Short mmCIF file of C-alpha atoms in Angstrom, two decimals:
data_model
loop_
_atom_site.label_atom_id
_atom_site.label_comp_id
_atom_site.label_asym_id
_atom_site.label_seq_id
_atom_site.Cartn_x
_atom_site.Cartn_y
_atom_site.Cartn_z
CA GLN A 474 9.22 -19.29 36.75
CA VAL A 475 8.62 -20.91 40.14
CA ASN A 476 11.37 -23.42 39.42
CA ASP A 477 13.71 -20.57 38.43
CA GLY A 478 12.82 -18.66 41.58
CA ILE A 479 11.18 -15.74 39.76
CA ILE A 480 7.85 -16.43 41.45
CA PRO A 481 7.95 -17.58 45.05
CA LEU A 482 6.11 -20.95 45.72
CA ALA A 483 4.24 -19.22 48.53
CA ARG A 484 2.79 -16.79 46.03
CA LEU A 485 1.62 -19.63 43.75
CA ASP A 486 0.10 -21.43 46.79
CA ASP A 487 -1.74 -18.20 47.75
CA ALA A 488 -3.21 -17.90 44.27
CA VAL A 489 -4.32 -21.55 44.24
CA ARG A 490 -5.80 -21.23 47.79
CA ARG A 491 -7.94 -18.18 46.71
CA ILE A 492 -9.43 -20.11 43.82
CA LEU A 493 -10.18 -23.17 45.98
CA ARG A 494 -11.76 -21.01 48.63
CA VAL A 495 -14.14 -19.44 46.05
CA LYS A 496 -15.08 -22.89 44.71
CA MET A 497 -15.72 -24.28 48.23
CA ARG A 498 -17.94 -21.24 49.12
CA ALA A 499 -19.86 -21.78 45.86
CA GLY A 500 -20.51 -25.31 46.98
CA LEU A 501 -18.83 -26.90 43.96
CA PHE A 502 -17.15 -29.62 45.96
CA ASP A 503 -20.43 -30.74 47.51
CA ALA A 504 -22.63 -30.31 44.34
CA GLY A 505 -21.69 -33.63 42.68
CA LYS A 506 -20.78 -34.12 39.11
CA PRO A 507 -22.29 -31.58 36.70
CA SER A 508 -24.18 -34.41 35.00
CA THR A 509 -25.98 -35.21 38.25
CA ARG A 510 -27.26 -31.70 38.94
CA PRO A 511 -30.75 -30.32 38.32
CA LEU A 512 -31.45 -29.33 34.67
CA ALA A 513 -28.38 -31.23 33.47
CA ALA A 514 -28.77 -32.25 29.81
CA ASP A 515 -32.04 -30.35 29.58
CA VAL A 516 -31.58 -28.67 26.18
CA SER A 517 -35.04 -27.18 26.29
CA ILE A 518 -33.72 -24.32 28.45
CA ILE A 519 -31.07 -23.34 25.84
CA GLY A 520 -32.32 -20.16 24.22
CA HIS A 521 -35.12 -19.84 26.81
CA PRO A 522 -37.07 -16.53 26.34
CA GLU A 523 -36.11 -15.37 29.86
CA HIS A 524 -32.41 -15.87 29.10
CA ARG A 525 -32.72 -14.16 25.82
CA ALA A 526 -34.45 -11.19 27.40
CA VAL A 527 -31.59 -10.83 29.81
CA ALA A 528 -29.08 -10.97 26.93
CA ARG A 529 -31.04 -8.38 24.93
CA GLN A 530 -31.08 -6.04 28.03
CA ALA A 531 -27.42 -6.49 28.49
CA ALA A 532 -26.73 -5.65 24.86
CA ALA A 533 -28.77 -2.51 25.10
CA GLU A 534 -27.29 -1.32 28.36
CA SER A 535 -23.74 -1.87 27.30
CA LEU A 536 -23.95 0.52 24.33
CA VAL A 537 -21.89 3.67 24.80
CA LEU A 538 -22.84 6.80 22.89
CA LEU A 539 -19.72 8.68 21.94
CA LYS A 540 -21.20 11.33 19.63
CA ASN A 541 -24.68 12.52 18.67
CA ASN A 542 -24.50 15.71 16.75
CA LYS A 543 -27.64 17.35 15.57
CA GLY A 544 -29.68 14.90 17.67
CA VAL A 545 -29.49 12.30 14.87
CA LEU A 546 -30.27 9.55 17.43
CA PRO A 547 -32.77 8.25 18.27
CA ILE A 548 -33.77 7.47 14.67
CA ASN A 549 -37.46 8.22 13.74
CA ALA A 550 -39.06 4.83 13.09
CA SER A 551 -41.51 6.30 10.63
CA GLY A 552 -38.71 7.30 8.21
CA ARG A 553 -36.72 5.54 5.45
CA VAL A 554 -33.74 3.93 7.10
CA LEU A 555 -30.84 2.65 5.06
CA VAL A 556 -28.69 0.01 6.76
CA THR A 557 -25.27 -1.13 5.39
CA GLY A 558 -21.91 -2.27 6.53
CA ASP A 559 -20.36 -5.75 6.89
CA GLY A 560 -21.64 -6.04 10.52
CA ALA A 561 -25.22 -5.16 9.74
CA HIS A 562 -26.57 -8.61 9.07
CA ASN A 563 -23.73 -10.61 10.53
CA ILE A 564 -24.41 -12.38 13.84
CA GLY A 565 -21.05 -14.02 13.82
CA LYS A 566 -19.35 -10.71 13.75
CA GLN A 567 -21.44 -9.26 16.53
CA THR A 568 -20.70 -12.32 18.80
CA GLY A 569 -16.96 -12.32 18.37
CA GLY A 570 -14.49 -14.95 19.25
CA TRP A 571 -15.05 -18.06 21.38
CA THR A 572 -18.49 -18.45 19.65
CA LEU A 573 -19.24 -21.86 18.24
CA SER A 574 -15.51 -22.02 17.14
CA TRP A 575 -12.39 -21.00 18.87
CA GLN A 576 -11.82 -17.83 16.81
CA GLY A 577 -15.51 -17.27 16.11
CA THR A 578 -14.75 -17.35 12.38
CA GLY A 579 -16.57 -19.25 9.62
CA ASN A 580 -20.01 -18.82 11.18
CA GLU A 581 -23.17 -18.07 9.25
CA ASN A 582 -26.36 -16.53 10.53
CA GLU A 583 -27.96 -19.97 10.15
CA ASP A 584 -25.67 -21.21 12.85
CA PHE A 585 -27.51 -18.96 15.43
CA PRO A 586 -31.16 -20.22 15.12
CA ASN A 587 -32.18 -18.37 18.30
CA GLY A 588 -30.25 -15.20 17.54
CA ASN A 589 -30.88 -12.02 15.55
CA SER A 590 -28.73 -9.58 13.79
CA ILE A 591 -28.58 -5.83 14.28
CA TRP A 592 -30.29 -5.40 10.86
CA GLU A 593 -33.10 -7.67 12.00
CA GLY A 594 -33.60 -5.59 15.06
CA ILE A 595 -33.71 -2.41 13.06
CA TYR A 596 -36.08 -3.94 10.49
CA GLU A 597 -38.57 -4.96 13.16
CA ALA A 598 -38.40 -1.55 15.00
CA VAL A 599 -38.75 0.59 11.81
CA THR A 600 -41.46 -1.61 10.36
CA ASP A 601 -43.48 -1.48 13.62
CA GLY A 602 -43.12 2.40 13.55
CA GLY A 603 -44.48 2.63 10.02
CA GLY A 604 -41.18 3.37 8.33
CA ILE A 605 -39.28 1.72 5.55
CA PRO A 606 -36.08 -0.23 6.43
CA VAL A 607 -33.67 -0.97 3.53
CA LEU A 608 -30.65 -3.28 3.74
CA SER A 609 -27.91 -2.52 1.19
CA ALA A 610 -24.77 -4.66 0.89
CA ASP A 611 -22.78 -2.03 -0.86
CA GLY A 612 -24.32 1.04 0.57
CA SER A 613 -26.09 2.11 -2.64
CA TYR A 614 -29.83 3.03 -2.70
CA GLU A 615 -32.58 3.87 -5.20
CA VAL A 616 -34.56 6.28 -3.06
CA LYS A 617 -32.65 8.74 -0.83
CA PRO A 618 -33.00 7.62 2.83
CA ASP A 619 -33.80 9.88 5.78
CA VAL A 620 -30.83 8.41 7.65
CA ALA A 621 -28.10 5.83 7.09
CA VAL A 622 -26.82 3.36 9.60
CA VAL A 623 -23.32 1.88 8.90
CA VAL A 624 -22.45 -1.18 11.08
CA PHE A 625 -18.74 -2.17 10.92
CA GLY A 626 -15.76 -3.04 13.04
CA GLU A 627 -13.34 -5.71 14.08
CA ASN A 628 -13.70 -9.27 12.80
CA PRO A 629 -13.90 -12.07 15.45
CA TYR A 630 -10.70 -13.12 17.18
CA ALA A 631 -9.56 -14.90 20.36
CA GLU A 632 -6.46 -14.94 22.36
CA PHE A 633 -3.16 -13.91 20.63
CA GLN A 634 -4.77 -13.78 17.22
CA GLY A 635 -6.14 -10.39 18.28
CA ASP A 636 -2.78 -9.08 19.24
CA ARG A 637 -1.89 -5.85 17.51
CA ASP A 638 1.05 -3.47 17.42
CA HIS A 639 -1.36 -0.50 17.74
CA LEU A 640 -5.01 0.24 18.17
CA ALA A 641 -5.78 1.88 14.86
CA TYR A 642 -8.97 0.43 13.37
CA GLY A 643 -8.26 1.79 9.90
CA ASN A 644 -7.18 5.06 8.45
CA ASP A 645 -8.67 8.10 6.82
CA LYS A 646 -8.95 6.31 3.52
CA ASN A 647 -10.69 3.05 4.42
CA ASN A 648 -14.01 1.96 2.99
CA GLU A 649 -16.04 2.84 5.93
CA VAL A 650 -14.65 6.43 6.30
CA GLU A 651 -15.34 6.97 2.52
CA LEU A 652 -18.88 5.64 2.82
CA LEU A 653 -19.64 7.77 5.87
CA LYS A 654 -18.30 10.83 4.16
CA SER A 655 -20.27 10.12 1.01
CA TYR A 656 -23.55 10.09 2.80
CA LYS A 657 -22.83 13.32 4.64
CA ALA A 658 -21.86 14.94 1.29
CA GLN A 659 -25.33 13.91 0.03
CA GLY A 660 -27.00 15.54 3.03
CA ILE A 661 -27.87 12.19 4.61
CA PRO A 662 -27.51 11.98 8.40
CA VAL A 663 -25.25 9.07 9.17
CA VAL A 664 -24.92 6.81 12.26
CA ALA A 665 -21.87 4.65 12.81
CA VAL A 666 -22.31 1.50 14.94
CA PHE A 667 -18.83 0.26 15.79
CA ILE A 668 -18.28 -3.44 16.74
CA SER A 669 -15.19 -4.18 18.63
CA GLY A 670 -13.68 -6.07 21.57
CA ARG A 671 -11.83 -2.98 22.85
CA PRO A 672 -11.60 0.80 22.55
CA MET A 673 -9.75 1.62 19.31
CA TYR A 674 -8.29 4.59 17.48
CA ALA A 675 -11.28 5.38 15.25
CA THR A 676 -11.11 9.19 15.09
CA PRO A 677 -11.45 9.33 11.26
CA GLU A 678 -14.60 7.24 11.53
CA ILE A 679 -15.96 9.33 14.41
CA ASN A 680 -15.31 12.52 12.50
CA ALA A 681 -17.09 11.19 9.42
CA ALA A 682 -20.24 10.26 11.30
CA ASP A 683 -22.98 12.45 12.79
CA ALA A 684 -23.40 9.79 15.53
CA PHE A 685 -21.06 7.19 16.85
CA VAL A 686 -22.04 4.21 18.94
CA ALA A 687 -19.51 1.89 20.52
CA ALA A 688 -21.55 -1.36 20.43
CA TRP A 689 -18.71 -3.68 21.52
CA LEU A 690 -19.83 -7.26 20.98
CA PRO A 691 -23.61 -7.26 21.55
CA GLY A 692 -23.88 -11.02 21.18
CA SER A 693 -26.74 -12.95 19.71
CA GLU A 694 -29.41 -10.36 20.53
CA GLY A 695 -28.91 -7.66 17.90
CA LYS A 696 -32.27 -6.29 18.79
CA GLY A 697 -30.72 -4.85 21.94
CA VAL A 698 -28.99 -2.31 19.65
CA SER A 699 -32.09 -1.29 17.82
CA ASP A 700 -33.97 -0.97 21.16
CA VAL A 701 -31.77 2.12 21.82
CA ILE A 702 -30.92 3.69 18.46
CA ILE A 703 -34.35 3.41 16.93
CA GLY A 704 -37.01 5.68 18.47
CA ASP A 705 -40.81 5.51 18.09
CA SER A 706 -42.83 6.84 15.18
CA THR A 707 -42.56 10.38 16.59
CA GLY A 708 -38.73 10.18 17.00
CA GLN A 709 -38.95 9.83 20.79
CA PRO A 710 -36.58 7.35 22.48
CA ARG A 711 -37.90 3.92 23.37
CA SER A 712 -34.93 3.30 25.53
CA ASP A 713 -32.02 5.50 26.57
CA PHE A 714 -28.27 4.98 26.56
CA LYS A 715 -26.90 3.71 29.94
CA GLY A 716 -23.39 2.50 29.03
CA LYS A 717 -20.29 4.29 30.14
CA LEU A 718 -16.71 3.63 29.09
CA SER A 719 -15.10 1.03 31.32
CA PHE A 720 -11.81 1.65 29.51
CA SER A 721 -10.43 4.94 28.43
CA TRP A 722 -10.69 5.61 24.71
CA PRO A 723 -7.37 6.38 23.04
CA LYS A 724 -6.57 9.68 21.30
CA LYS A 725 -3.77 8.07 19.34
CA ALA A 726 -3.27 4.58 17.96
CA ASP A 727 -0.07 3.92 19.97
CA GLN A 728 -1.30 5.47 23.22
CA GLY A 729 -0.96 2.91 25.88
CA PRO A 730 -1.09 1.97 28.62
CA LEU A 731 -3.93 4.43 29.10
CA ASN A 732 -5.24 4.37 32.65
CA VAL A 733 -6.82 6.81 35.12
CA GLY A 734 -4.00 8.05 37.36
CA ASP A 735 -1.25 7.89 34.76
CA ALA A 736 1.01 10.94 34.86
CA ASP A 737 0.34 11.56 31.16
CA TYR A 738 -3.25 10.57 31.07
CA GLU A 739 -4.84 12.26 28.09
CA PRO A 740 -7.47 10.09 26.51
CA LEU A 741 -9.84 11.05 23.71
CA PHE A 742 -12.77 10.00 25.87
CA GLY A 743 -12.02 9.35 29.56
CA TYR A 744 -13.00 6.53 31.78
CA GLY A 745 -16.76 6.72 32.51
CA TYR A 746 -17.60 8.77 29.51
CA GLY A 747 -20.96 8.15 27.76
CA LEU A 748 -23.71 10.39 26.48
CA ASP A 749 -27.39 9.91 26.77
CA TYR A 750 -30.55 11.48 25.19
CA ARG A 751 -31.02 13.84 28.12
CA THR A 752 -27.75 15.67 27.42
CA GLU A 753 -27.32 18.12 24.46
CA HIS A 754 -23.87 17.79 23.04
CA LYS A 755 -22.09 18.96 19.96
CA MET A 756 -18.68 17.54 19.16
CA ASP A 757 -16.24 19.61 17.09
CA VAL A 758 -13.93 17.94 14.54
CA LEU A 759 -11.39 15.87 16.41
CA GLN A 760 -7.63 16.01 15.58
CA GLU A 761 -6.54 12.94 13.69
CA PHE A 762 -3.15 11.34 14.01
CA GLU A 763 -1.33 9.17 11.53
CA PRO A 764 -1.30 5.52 12.93
CA PRO A 765 2.11 3.88 13.09
CA ARG A 766 2.89 1.09 10.61
CA ASP A 767 2.79 -2.47 11.72
CA ILE A 768 6.20 -3.73 12.66
CA SER A 769 5.41 -7.14 13.49
CA ARG A 770 5.24 -10.90 13.35
CA SER A 771 2.04 -10.51 11.21
CA VAL A 772 2.63 -7.90 8.44
CA PHE A 773 5.62 -8.48 6.22
CA PHE A 774 4.85 -6.44 3.01
CA GLU A 775 2.46 -3.48 2.79
CA ASN A 776 3.21 -0.66 0.35
CA GLY A 777 6.69 -2.26 0.26
CA PRO A 778 8.60 -4.43 2.75
CA VAL A 779 7.82 -3.65 6.28
CA ALA A 780 10.88 -3.01 8.47
CA PRO A 781 12.86 -5.01 9.37
CA TYR A 782 12.07 -7.28 6.42
CA LYS A 783 13.99 -6.87 3.14
CA LEU A 784 12.68 -7.86 -0.34
CA LYS A 785 15.40 -9.91 -2.19
CA VAL A 786 15.74 -11.83 -5.47
CA SER A 787 18.02 -14.62 -6.43
CA ALA A 788 18.48 -16.98 -9.38
CA ALA A 789 20.36 -20.21 -10.40
CA PRO A 790 22.99 -21.30 -10.76
CA GLU A 791 24.92 -19.12 -8.32
CA TRP A 792 21.93 -18.15 -6.08
CA SER A 793 23.53 -14.88 -4.89
CA ASP A 794 21.25 -12.51 -3.28
CA GLU A 795 20.39 -9.13 -4.57
CA LEU A 796 18.38 -6.54 -2.68
CA VAL A 797 15.38 -5.00 -4.43
CA GLY A 798 15.77 -1.28 -4.33
CA ASN A 799 13.06 1.34 -3.95
CA GLY A 800 13.18 2.59 -7.54
CA GLY A 801 13.90 1.59 -11.06
CA ILE A 802 14.18 -1.96 -12.37
CA LEU A 803 16.26 -4.84 -10.83
CA LYS A 804 17.28 -7.65 -13.05
CA VAL A 805 19.23 -10.70 -11.96
CA ARG A 806 21.06 -12.18 -14.96
CA ASP A 807 18.00 -12.02 -16.96
CA ARG A 808 16.33 -14.56 -14.76
CA ILE A 809 14.05 -12.39 -12.71
CA GLN A 810 12.92 -8.75 -12.84
CA VAL A 811 11.15 -6.59 -10.28
CA THR A 812 9.66 -3.19 -10.98
CA LEU A 813 7.63 -0.73 -8.88
CA THR A 814 3.96 -0.37 -9.74
CA ASP A 815 0.73 1.04 -8.42
CA ARG A 816 -2.50 -0.53 -7.02
CA ASN A 817 -4.18 1.83 -4.55
CA VAL A 818 -1.42 4.50 -4.16
CA GLN A 819 1.66 5.33 -5.99
CA GLU A 820 4.35 2.50 -5.96
CA ASP A 821 2.53 0.46 -3.31
CA SER A 822 3.15 -2.85 -5.26
CA ARG A 823 5.90 -4.79 -7.02
CA ARG A 824 5.62 -6.49 -10.33
CA VAL A 825 7.73 -9.65 -10.62
CA SER A 826 8.64 -11.32 -13.91
CA PHE A 827 10.31 -14.66 -14.22
CA SER A 828 12.06 -15.28 -17.58
CA GLY A 829 12.03 -19.04 -17.51
CA LYS A 830 15.72 -19.42 -18.22
CA GLU A 831 16.64 -20.78 -14.85
CA MET A 832 15.06 -21.30 -11.40
CA ALA A 833 14.58 -17.96 -9.74
CA ALA A 834 13.02 -16.60 -6.58
CA VAL A 835 11.76 -13.44 -4.99
CA TYR A 836 11.50 -13.48 -1.23
CA LEU A 837 11.25 -11.47 2.11
CA HIS A 838 14.17 -11.92 4.46
CA ILE A 839 14.95 -10.88 8.01
CA PHE A 840 18.39 -10.82 9.54
CA ASP A 841 17.20 -12.25 12.82
CA GLN A 842 15.06 -15.29 13.39
CA LEU A 843 11.29 -15.23 13.59
CA ASP A 844 9.22 -17.62 15.85
CA LEU A 845 5.92 -18.35 14.29
CA SER A 846 5.39 -21.58 16.11
CA ARG A 847 2.51 -20.22 18.20
CA GLU A 848 0.87 -18.80 15.03
CA ALA A 849 1.27 -22.15 13.34
CA ASN A 850 -0.32 -23.98 16.34
CA GLY A 851 -3.17 -21.42 16.16
CA ASP A 852 -3.93 -22.30 12.57
CA MET A 853 -2.91 -18.86 11.26
CA GLN A 854 -2.30 -18.55 7.55
CA MET A 855 0.29 -16.95 5.34
CA GLY A 856 -1.65 -14.69 2.97
CA MET A 857 -0.72 -12.58 0.05
CA SER A 858 -2.71 -10.19 -2.18
CA ILE A 859 -1.55 -10.72 -5.79
CA ARG A 860 -2.63 -10.25 -9.32
CA ILE A 861 -1.61 -12.87 -11.89
CA ASP A 862 -0.35 -10.94 -14.95
CA GLU A 863 0.80 -13.90 -17.02
CA ALA A 864 0.01 -17.54 -16.12
CA PRO A 865 2.93 -19.69 -15.03
CA SER A 866 4.45 -22.10 -17.66
CA GLU A 867 5.94 -24.36 -14.95
CA SER A 868 5.18 -25.26 -11.32
CA VAL A 869 5.36 -22.31 -8.87
CA PHE A 870 6.63 -22.91 -5.40
CA MET A 871 5.94 -21.07 -2.15
CA SER A 872 8.08 -21.40 0.92
CA VAL A 873 8.02 -20.31 4.51
CA GLY A 874 11.33 -21.19 6.12
CA ASP A 875 12.44 -24.56 4.83
CA GLY A 876 8.96 -25.71 4.08
CA THR A 877 7.87 -25.57 0.40
CA ILE A 878 4.58 -26.29 -1.25
CA ASP A 879 3.41 -26.35 -4.91
CA LEU A 880 1.21 -23.32 -5.31
CA SER A 881 0.34 -24.00 -9.07
CA LYS A 882 -3.22 -25.13 -8.46
CA GLU A 883 -4.15 -22.05 -6.39
CA LEU A 884 -2.60 -19.78 -9.04
CA VAL A 885 -4.56 -21.36 -11.85
CA GLU A 886 -7.76 -21.06 -9.90
CA ALA A 887 -7.01 -17.39 -9.28
CA GLY A 888 -7.04 -16.57 -12.99
CA VAL A 889 -5.20 -13.87 -14.97
CA GLY A 890 -5.91 -10.16 -14.42
CA ASN A 891 -7.78 -10.48 -11.01
CA TRP A 892 -6.60 -9.30 -7.63
CA VAL A 893 -6.99 -12.21 -5.26
CA ASP A 894 -6.05 -13.15 -1.71
CA VAL A 895 -4.10 -16.47 -1.66
CA THR A 896 -3.83 -18.00 1.78
CA ILE A 897 -1.99 -21.10 2.98
CA PRO A 898 -2.04 -22.43 6.60
CA LEU A 899 1.32 -22.13 8.30
CA LYS A 900 0.95 -25.70 9.48
CA CYS A 901 1.26 -26.75 5.82
CA PHE A 902 4.76 -25.39 5.65
CA ALA A 903 5.53 -27.08 8.97
CA GLU A 904 4.35 -30.29 7.54
CA ALA A 905 6.62 -29.70 4.57
CA GLY A 906 9.65 -29.31 6.79
CA ALA A 907 9.69 -25.74 8.11
CA ASP A 908 10.89 -25.13 11.66
CA THR A 909 8.29 -22.53 12.51
CA SER A 910 10.22 -21.54 15.60
CA SER A 911 13.19 -20.32 13.66
CA ILE A 912 12.32 -18.59 10.28
CA ASP A 913 14.34 -15.89 8.43
CA THR A 914 12.48 -16.20 5.17
CA PRO A 915 8.72 -15.84 5.98
CA TRP A 916 7.71 -15.70 2.19
CA LEU A 917 9.25 -16.90 -1.00
CA ILE A 918 7.96 -17.44 -4.49
CA ALA A 919 10.11 -19.41 -6.99
CA THR A 920 9.71 -21.08 -10.43
CA SER A 921 11.92 -22.21 -13.30
CA GLY A 922 9.23 -21.22 -15.88
CA THR A 923 7.87 -17.97 -17.21
CA PHE A 924 5.50 -16.17 -14.81
CA LYS A 925 4.46 -12.67 -14.08
CA PHE A 926 2.53 -11.40 -11.06
CA THR A 927 2.05 -8.24 -9.01
CA LEU A 928 2.43 -8.24 -5.22
CA ASN A 929 0.52 -5.89 -2.99
CA SER A 930 0.71 -7.38 0.53
CA VAL A 931 2.07 -10.36 2.54
CA GLN A 932 0.69 -10.95 6.02
CA LEU A 933 -0.65 -13.47 8.43
CA VAL A 934 -4.37 -13.84 8.38
CA PRO A 935 -6.91 -15.62 10.72
CA PRO A 936 -7.62 -19.29 10.28
CA ALA A 937 -10.41 -20.50 8.10
CA SER A 938 -12.18 -23.87 8.00
CA GLY A 939 -12.03 -26.45 5.30
CA LEU A 940 -8.61 -25.74 3.85
CA ASP A 941 -6.41 -28.51 2.66
CA CYS A 942 -2.65 -28.31 2.33
CA PRO A 943 -1.12 -28.08 -1.16
CA VAL A 944 1.31 -30.66 -2.36
CA THR A 945 4.72 -30.60 -0.65
CA ALA A 946 7.47 -29.57 -3.02
CA PRO A 947 11.31 -29.54 -3.01
CA GLN A 948 12.90 -27.20 -0.54
CA VAL A 949 13.66 -24.31 -2.85
CA VAL A 950 14.74 -22.00 -0.11
CA SER A 951 17.49 -24.26 1.11
CA GLU A 952 19.10 -24.08 -2.38
CA ILE A 953 19.06 -20.32 -2.23
CA GLN A 954 20.76 -20.25 1.20
#
């Protein structure tokens, strides 16, 4: 941009000068190499109690209380406290991206020997107060609890892999909302602890909970959360909420930018909002808005092909494309058949049947070109949620662009009759010949044998460790084109 004259060279010099000035004032140019400075290579100070105490205090003071109807918080430490949710005993989730790994994914609690989860903090506080803490993976219980704490939220991400087309966390039918509603229906007070790297549209979750805490990413000291939400044995606070919103909380999923001073500034919770235990507050049921669908570089099929992608079929020997309609049955010369079917809601999936008479393919196509090179470099994966209805009789190929791999091994491992998520790194298709910077077919399945499967979704998913690329196969997609 400097070379093109978009940014003046003087502006770039000014930016660099400011950075250098800060470094000089900090003494970095006179301090010597980092390896020669005091405490260099002294690993004994890593996880020092004083440092952990500061981290715990920071976690506690960053919590923002958005809702606390009926004074559910603080929780009486002498009661029976049920704790559930995928973030309850998951230090990796509460620390987020840029933690041990780039994306912060693939980490286990054992990878944080000096850390503690939110559950561990609650367990200690409730046990010390004479109560009974219970951790439940699926939210079930044998003895009815006095209160339920559901810890959930965003999975770790870093940089562009956290990019979204809108800020909806979920919808009014996701697992957390249903769980929160079920507890309330049973007369159990419920507390939602929401883990996220940003304010999000979570109105269904807020409505379904009696109390809602924005916990952000509390880091390795989960006990900082329990310090605030768990009271003493008489139900009195051990520590109060101090956090206030440093960003406005959206009323709608596609409401942005959302800043103080905007002409149409109308947040759900304004900049600086945050309750504490000294303020009585009752929140009425909030208006819920339908979040927009993802139109993106990341979601290609969800309840049907996501615009602008089209679902098509083709078969040998002519390889002429035919568009899959929204109803009825589509047959291509008795080679391939696609029908509408249900998984979660009516007609949200497609059942694909290959006859085995000739090579045939089903695929998603976009008229324009899609650039997925950044996603490929970031180790993103192409994922699909499918159910194998009849095992393939011949090899099954999967293509992204002009890169094709043999998917047979993964399908055999999936088994018949099970819904599974099959994911293949984008780099595998690049290694097989795909130009990831110019793709008009982001997903294709082809075989010359008999094979039946049901498709529910196709989307990019975050990277995972330890995945090998399947065997490279002939470029099926080039034959179709």
